[in-house]
Coordinates of C-alpha atoms in Angstrom, one line a residue:
M120 CA 158.9 115.6 80.9
K121 CA 155.4 114.7 82.0
L122 CA 155.1 118.2 83.6
S123 CA 156.3 120.0 80.5
L124 CA 153.9 118.0 78.3
L125 CA 150.9 118.6 80.7
L126 CA 151.8 122.4 80.9
L127 CA 152.1 122.5 76.9
T128 CA 148.8 120.8 76.6
L129 CA 147.0 123.2 79.1
L130 CA 148.5 126.2 77.2
Q131 CA 147.2 124.8 73.9
L132 CA 143.8 124.3 75.2
H133 CA 143.7 127.8 76.8
E134 CA 144.8 129.3 73.3
I135 CA 142.0 127.2 71.5
T136 CA 139.4 128.4 74.0
Q137 CA 140.4 132.0 73.6
L138 CA 140.4 131.6 69.7
K139 CA 137.0 130.1 69.9
D140 CA 135.7 132.9 72.1
Q141 CA 137.2 135.5 69.8
T142 CA 135.6 133.8 66.9
L143 CA 132.2 134.0 68.5
I144 CA 132.6 137.5 69.2
E145 CA 133.8 138.4 65.7
T146 CA 131.1 136.4 64.1
A147 CA 128.4 137.8 66.2
C148 CA 129.5 141.4 65.7
K149 CA 129.4 141.0 61.9
N150 CA 125.6 141.0 62.3
T151 CA 125.7 144.3 64.0
P152 CA 125.7 147.9 62.3
N153 CA 128.9 148.9 64.0
Y154 CA 131.5 145.9 64.0
D155 CA 134.3 147.9 65.7
L156 CA 132.2 149.2 68.5
C157 CA 130.8 145.8 69.0
V158 CA 134.2 144.0 69.2
S159 CA 135.9 146.7 71.3
T160 CA 133.0 146.8 73.8
L161 CA 132.9 143.0 74.1
H162 CA 136.6 142.7 74.4
D163 CA 136.5 145.3 77.2
S164 CA 134.4 142.8 79.3
P165 CA 136.4 139.9 80.8
S166 CA 133.1 137.8 80.9
S167 CA 132.8 137.9 77.3
A168 CA 135.5 135.2 76.9
T169 CA 133.2 132.5 78.3
A170 CA 129.8 134.0 77.1
D171 CA 127.4 132.5 74.7
V172 CA 125.3 134.9 72.4
A173 CA 122.8 135.6 75.1
G174 CA 125.7 136.4 77.4
L175 CA 127.2 138.9 74.7
G176 CA 123.7 140.4 74.5
L177 CA 123.7 140.8 78.2
I178 CA 127.0 142.4 78.2
L179 CA 125.9 144.9 75.7
V180 CA 122.6 145.7 77.7
D181 CA 124.9 146.2 80.8
V182 CA 127.0 148.7 78.9
V183 CA 123.9 150.5 77.6
K184 CA 122.8 150.8 81.1
L185 CA 126.1 152.1 82.5
K186 CA 126.2 154.8 79.8
T187 CA 122.7 155.7 80.3
E188 CA 123.2 156.1 84.1
A189 CA 126.1 158.4 83.5
A190 CA 123.9 160.3 81.0
L191 CA 121.2 160.8 83.5
S192 CA 123.6 162.1 86.0
A193 CA 125.0 164.5 83.5
V194 CA 121.5 165.7 82.8
E195 CA 120.7 166.3 86.5
E196 CA 123.9 168.4 86.7
M197 CA 123.0 170.4 83.5
R198 CA 119.6 171.1 84.8
R199 CA 121.0 172.9 87.8
C200 CA 123.8 174.8 85.7
H201 CA 121.8 175.6 82.5
P202 CA 118.2 176.7 83.2
E203 CA 117.8 177.9 79.7
M204 CA 117.9 174.3 78.5
R205 CA 115.5 173.1 81.1
G206 CA 112.8 171.9 78.6
A207 CA 115.3 169.8 76.4
L208 CA 117.1 168.5 79.4
D209 CA 113.7 167.5 81.0
Q210 CA 112.8 165.5 77.9
C211 CA 116.4 163.8 78.1
W212 CA 115.7 162.9 81.8
I213 CA 112.4 161.3 80.8
S214 CA 114.0 159.3 78.0
Y215 CA 117.0 158.1 79.9
K216 CA 114.8 157.3 82.9
A217 CA 112.6 155.2 80.5
V218 CA 115.8 153.3 79.4
L219 CA 116.7 152.5 83.0
V220 CA 113.3 151.6 84.3
A221 CA 111.7 149.9 81.3
D222 CA 114.1 149.1 78.5
V223 CA 117.2 147.6 80.2
P224 CA 115.1 145.6 82.8
E225 CA 112.9 144.2 79.9
A226 CA 116.0 143.2 77.8
V227 CA 117.8 141.6 80.9
A228 CA 114.7 139.6 81.8
A229 CA 114.0 138.6 78.1
L230 CA 117.7 137.5 77.6
T231 CA 117.6 135.6 80.9
K232 CA 114.4 133.9 80.2
G233 CA 115.3 133.0 76.6
V234 CA 112.7 135.4 74.9
P235 CA 115.0 137.5 72.8
K236 CA 112.2 139.3 70.9
F237 CA 111.4 141.3 74.0
A238 CA 115.2 142.1 74.5
E239 CA 115.3 143.3 70.9
F240 CA 112.2 145.6 71.6
G241 CA 113.9 147.0 74.8
M242 CA 117.2 147.8 73.1
A243 CA 115.5 149.3 70.0
D244 CA 113.5 151.5 72.3
A245 CA 116.6 152.5 74.1
A246 CA 118.2 153.7 70.7
W247 CA 115.0 155.5 70.0
E248 CA 115.1 157.2 73.4
A249 CA 118.5 158.7 72.7
E250 CA 117.2 160.0 69.4
I251 CA 114.3 161.6 71.3
C252 CA 116.7 163.2 73.7
E253 CA 119.0 164.5 70.7
G254 CA 115.9 165.8 69.0
S255 CA 114.7 167.9 71.9
F256 CA 117.5 170.3 71.5
E257 CA 116.5 171.4 67.9
M258 CA 115.7 174.8 69.2
T259 CA 119.0 175.0 71.0
A260 CA 122.3 176.0 69.1
V261 CA 124.4 173.9 71.3
T262 CA 123.5 170.3 71.9
P263 CA 125.5 169.2 74.9
L264 CA 124.5 165.5 74.8
S265 CA 125.3 164.8 71.3
G266 CA 128.2 162.5 72.1
V267 CA 126.5 160.4 74.9
N268 CA 123.3 160.2 72.8
K269 CA 125.3 158.9 69.8
E270 CA 127.1 156.3 72.2
I271 CA 123.9 155.1 73.7
H272 CA 122.2 154.9 70.4
D273 CA 124.9 153.1 68.8
L274 CA 125.5 150.6 71.7
A275 CA 121.8 149.9 71.7
Q276 CA 121.7 149.2 68.0
V277 CA 124.6 146.8 68.4
A278 CA 122.8 145.0 71.3
V279 CA 119.9 144.7 68.8
G280 CA 122.3 143.1 66.2
I281 CA 123.5 140.6 68.7
I282 CA 120.1 139.8 70.0
R283 CA 118.7 139.2 66.5
I284 CA 121.1 136.2 66.3
L285 CA 118.9 134.6 68.9
L286 CA 115.6 135.0 67.0

């Protein structure tokens, strides 16, 4: 009987903790421009279950980093295969590199040190860099990076929304 009661209590505590974490994610995501993207991205990360708001911001910054690394690899491949797009792809390479070298490290350091304003700047710039890349294809009929540019832009804007909670 005692074992059953103990197991039932542990199960209830686990459910309460999960509900609390889910509520934090849902509440925080209401402060972003894309609620559904925010919730789905954070729920995809197991560490979101125990994260505070700064931790949720770090998760989103990491997702921006991963998407940007993939985009940079795609740009490098396209530069070899599509020399006619070299100018636009070079601009995208510069933009994505800036996100990885400056914006992401700035955001991580700022969130880790409790200075969210600089994290906000970093992620706002990451969104801007995706727009710069997209705009570099104005003279090209086909914009091969539209999907990834939108993903990076939208994720960075979601990160900004979460980070602003900390201000």
